[in-house]
Amino acid sequence: GERRTVLLWSLVLYIIANIACATAGSFTLLLAARAFGGAVIAAARVATIALVRDCYHGRAMARVMSIAFMVFMIVPILAPTFGWAVLQFGDWRAIFWTVAVLTLGVLVWFYLRMPETLAPENVLPITPGRILGDWRQTLGDRNSLGYTLASTALLGSLYGYLNSIQQIMADVFHKPSLLALIFATTSVTMAICNLLNSRIVMRLGTRLISHGALSLMILVSLVHLFAIEVGFETLVSFAVFQALTLGCFGLATSNFSAMAMENMGRIAGTASSVQGFLSVTIGAVFGALIGQAFNGTTVPLVGGFLLAGLAALLSILVTERGRLFRPASTAPVRA
């Protein structure tokens, strides 16, 4: 279907979901509205990636995705401050009203400024047979499956970080009051590295950067585990190691996403949804396992990053037939 229509309707429904949250008369209705909002805004994510793939591929797509991911990383850092500012002028319902108004602004801007990116000749019929065929093509493509699995592993480690950081700050370092500072300090490196990637990817290429970042992430995790083993772990060392790890994560994932979509031009919408579903669902399970493994130390989290890095490396080695750091793909790109 048309990218523009899907994205516009997802924004409209997201506005309705936030209004429902703001006016909810019970906690059950609030949860239902939040779940509905999460479901409809997921369509916007899928449509956005498909939209980018319509306009770019390869290194150029990685550059655009890096900028998008940079914004994605900055928003959670600023969100607590934003929420606090809103609460100075109203109760919790004001947060949902504010989100609804901001979404309306995005909706109007997108409606006025963004043309349809899917060429008429590329509009495919929505039938069960066509959908199943697109799924098979998405999962049967070597780049699509391999780099989706690599992204899934790394996303799982990020979920593990989100599940563990509060416990680590409270039970390991006994500094719960510094949670926001440490979270912001370590997370901002992802945004910085995505910005860096947008500047260098056209020159160095997606594979060279992402494979190098993944290798460095594995090395940093190994050194971090060694530091823990010899009793060197402090709050400062933890923050430094995690900042380096998450920076590598940022350099790797935006390029992985671009390479996974490399041959998915005509079915970009379906491919984006399938890849997103796999990454989020499997990654969430892996992240939950890391969180559940918390034992009063930082070992489960750091070990989770190491395992995720090794799993991603294995997937890439299979995908690339053992050849890492290639400057560019030798396979033709499907528009």
Coordinates of C-alpha atoms in Angstrom, one line a residue, residues 64-294:
V64 CA 19.7 8.7 6.7
M65 CA 19.0 5.9 9.2
S66 CA 21.9 7.1 11.4
I67 CA 20.3 10.6 11.7
A68 CA 16.9 9.0 12.5
F69 CA 18.4 6.7 15.2
M70 CA 20.3 9.7 16.6
V71 CA 16.9 11.4 17.2
F72 CA 15.6 8.1 18.6
M73 CA 18.4 8.0 21.1
I74 CA 18.2 11.6 22.2
V75 CA 14.5 11.6 22.9
P76 CA 14.6 9.1 25.8
I77 CA 17.4 11.1 27.4
L78 CA 15.3 14.3 27.2
A79 CA 12.0 12.6 28.0
P80 CA 12.2 12.7 31.8
T81 CA 13.0 16.4 31.7
F82 CA 10.2 17.0 29.3
G83 CA 7.8 15.1 31.5
W84 CA 8.9 17.0 34.5
A85 CA 8.4 20.3 32.7
V86 CA 4.8 19.4 31.7
L87 CA 4.0 18.3 35.2
Q88 CA 4.8 21.8 36.4
F89 CA 1.7 23.0 34.6
G90 CA -0.7 20.1 35.1
D91 CA -1.2 16.5 36.2
W92 CA -0.3 13.3 34.5
R93 CA -3.1 13.7 32.0
A94 CA -1.3 16.8 30.7
I95 CA 1.5 14.6 29.4
F96 CA -0.9 12.7 27.0
W97 CA -2.5 16.0 25.9
T98 CA 0.9 17.4 25.1
V99 CA 1.9 14.3 23.1
A100 CA -1.3 14.5 21.2
V101 CA -0.7 18.1 20.3
L102 CA 2.9 17.4 19.3
T103 CA 1.8 14.5 17.1
L104 CA -0.8 16.7 15.5
G105 CA 2.1 19.0 14.6
V106 CA 4.0 16.2 13.0
L107 CA 0.9 15.0 11.2
V108 CA 0.3 18.5 9.6
W109 CA 4.0 18.8 8.7
F110 CA 4.1 15.4 7.1
Y111 CA 0.8 16.0 5.2
L112 CA 2.0 19.3 3.7
R113 CA 5.6 18.5 3.0
M114 CA 6.1 14.7 2.4
P115 CA 5.0 13.3 -1.0
E116 CA 4.3 9.7 -1.7
T117 CA 7.5 7.8 -2.2
L118 CA 6.2 4.5 -3.6
A119 CA 6.0 4.6 -7.3
P120 CA 2.6 3.6 -8.8
E121 CA 4.2 0.7 -10.7
N122 CA 5.6 -0.7 -7.4
V123 CA 2.2 -0.8 -5.6
L124 CA 1.5 -4.5 -5.0
P125 CA -1.9 -6.1 -4.4
I126 CA -2.6 -7.1 -0.8
T127 CA -3.5 -10.7 -0.9
P128 CA -2.6 -13.7 1.4
G129 CA -0.5 -15.2 -1.4
R130 CA 1.4 -12.0 -2.0
I131 CA 2.0 -11.4 1.7
L132 CA 3.3 -14.9 2.2
G133 CA 5.5 -14.6 -0.8
D134 CA 6.9 -11.3 0.5
W135 CA 7.6 -13.0 3.8
R136 CA 9.5 -15.8 2.1
Q137 CA 11.5 -13.4 0.1
T138 CA 12.4 -11.3 3.2
L139 CA 13.4 -14.4 5.2
G140 CA 15.0 -16.1 2.2
D141 CA 17.3 -13.2 1.3
R142 CA 20.8 -13.7 2.8
N143 CA 21.4 -10.1 3.7
S144 CA 17.9 -9.5 5.1
L145 CA 17.9 -12.5 7.4
G146 CA 21.5 -12.4 8.5
Y147 CA 21.6 -8.7 9.4
T148 CA 18.2 -8.8 10.9
L149 CA 19.4 -11.6 13.3
A150 CA 22.5 -9.5 14.0
S151 CA 20.3 -6.5 14.8
T152 CA 18.1 -8.7 17.0
A153 CA 21.0 -9.9 19.1
L154 CA 22.3 -6.4 19.7
L155 CA 18.8 -5.0 20.4
G156 CA 18.3 -7.8 23.0
S157 CA 21.4 -6.6 24.8
L158 CA 20.1 -3.0 24.8
Y159 CA 16.8 -4.3 26.3
G160 CA 18.9 -6.1 28.9
Y161 CA 20.6 -2.8 29.7
L162 CA 17.3 -1.1 30.1
N163 CA 16.0 -3.9 32.3
S164 CA 19.1 -4.0 34.5
I165 CA 20.4 -0.4 34.9
Q166 CA 18.0 0.6 37.7
Q167 CA 18.9 -2.5 39.7
I168 CA 22.6 -2.0 39.1
M169 CA 22.5 1.6 40.2
A170 CA 20.5 0.7 43.4
D171 CA 22.0 -2.7 44.4
V172 CA 25.5 -2.7 43.0
F173 CA 26.7 0.9 43.3
H174 CA 24.1 2.1 45.9
K175 CA 23.6 5.4 43.9
P176 CA 20.0 5.3 42.7
S177 CA 19.9 9.1 42.7
L178 CA 22.5 9.1 39.9
L179 CA 20.4 6.8 37.6
A180 CA 19.3 9.6 35.3
L181 CA 22.8 11.0 35.0
I182 CA 24.4 7.7 34.3
F183 CA 21.7 6.7 31.9
A184 CA 22.0 9.9 30.0
T185 CA 25.8 9.9 30.0
T186 CA 26.0 6.3 28.6
S187 CA 23.2 6.7 26.2
V188 CA 24.3 9.9 24.6
T189 CA 27.3 8.1 23.0
M190 CA 24.8 6.2 20.8
A191 CA 23.5 9.5 19.5
I192 CA 27.0 10.8 19.0
C193 CA 28.1 7.7 17.1
N194 CA 25.0 7.8 14.9
L195 CA 25.9 11.3 14.0
L196 CA 29.5 10.3 13.3
N197 CA 28.2 7.4 11.2
S198 CA 26.1 9.8 9.1
R199 CA 29.3 11.7 8.3
I200 CA 31.6 8.9 7.5
V201 CA 29.5 6.1 6.0
M202 CA 29.5 7.5 2.5
R203 CA 33.3 7.3 2.5
L204 CA 34.0 4.1 4.5
G205 CA 30.9 2.0 3.7
T206 CA 28.4 0.2 5.9
R207 CA 30.3 -3.1 6.2
L208 CA 33.6 -1.6 7.2
I209 CA 32.1 0.6 9.9
S210 CA 29.5 -1.9 11.3
H211 CA 31.9 -4.9 11.4
G212 CA 34.6 -2.8 13.0
A213 CA 32.1 -1.4 15.6
L214 CA 30.9 -4.9 16.4
S215 CA 34.4 -6.2 16.8
L216 CA 35.2 -3.3 19.1
M217 CA 32.0 -3.9 21.1
I218 CA 33.1 -7.5 21.7
L219 CA 36.6 -6.4 22.8
V220 CA 35.2 -3.8 25.2
S221 CA 32.9 -6.3 26.8
L222 CA 35.8 -8.8 27.2
V223 CA 37.9 -6.1 28.9
H224 CA 35.0 -5.0 31.0
L225 CA 34.5 -8.6 32.2
F226 CA 38.2 -8.8 33.0
A227 CA 38.0 -5.6 35.0
I228 CA 35.1 -7.0 37.0
E229 CA 37.0 -10.2 37.7
V230 CA 40.0 -8.4 39.1
G231 CA 37.9 -6.1 41.3
F232 CA 38.3 -3.0 39.3
E233 CA 34.6 -2.3 38.7
T234 CA 33.5 1.2 40.0
L235 CA 30.7 3.4 39.0
V236 CA 33.0 5.5 36.8
S237 CA 34.5 2.4 35.1
F238 CA 31.0 1.0 34.5
A239 CA 29.9 4.3 33.0
V240 CA 32.9 4.4 30.7
F241 CA 32.7 0.8 29.6
Q242 CA 29.0 1.1 28.9
A243 CA 29.4 4.4 27.0
L244 CA 31.9 2.7 24.8
T245 CA 29.7 -0.4 24.3
L246 CA 26.6 1.6 23.5
G247 CA 28.6 3.8 21.1
C248 CA 29.6 0.7 19.2
F249 CA 26.0 -0.4 19.3
G250 CA 25.0 2.8 17.7
L251 CA 27.6 2.5 14.9
A252 CA 26.6 -1.0 14.2
T253 CA 22.8 -1.1 14.3
S254 CA 21.9 1.7 11.8
N255 CA 24.2 0.1 9.2
F256 CA 22.8 -3.4 10.0
S257 CA 19.3 -2.0 9.3
A258 CA 20.4 -0.5 6.0
M259 CA 22.1 -3.7 4.9
A260 CA 19.1 -5.8 5.9
M261 CA 16.9 -3.7 3.6
E262 CA 19.5 -3.7 0.7
N263 CA 17.6 -6.0 -1.6
M264 CA 14.1 -5.3 -0.3
G265 CA 13.2 -2.4 -2.6
R266 CA 9.9 -3.6 -4.1
I267 CA 8.7 -5.1 -0.8
A268 CA 10.2 -2.6 1.6
G269 CA 7.0 -2.3 3.6
T270 CA 6.6 -6.0 4.3
A271 CA 10.3 -6.4 4.8
S272 CA 10.4 -3.6 7.3
S273 CA 7.5 -5.1 9.3
V274 CA 8.9 -8.6 9.3
Q275 CA 12.4 -7.5 10.3
G276 CA 11.0 -5.2 13.0
F277 CA 8.8 -7.9 14.4
L278 CA 11.7 -10.4 14.7
S279 CA 14.0 -7.8 16.2
V280 CA 11.6 -6.6 18.8
T281 CA 10.0 -9.8 19.9
I282 CA 13.1 -12.0 20.0
G283 CA 15.2 -9.1 21.3
A284 CA 12.7 -8.5 24.1
V285 CA 12.9 -12.1 25.2
F286 CA 16.8 -12.0 25.2
G287 CA 16.6 -8.7 27.1
A288 CA 14.2 -10.1 29.7
L289 CA 16.6 -13.1 30.3
I290 CA 19.5 -10.7 30.9
G291 CA 17.4 -8.7 33.4
Q292 CA 16.3 -11.9 35.2
A293 CA 19.9 -13.1 35.4
F294 CA 20.8 -10.1 37.7

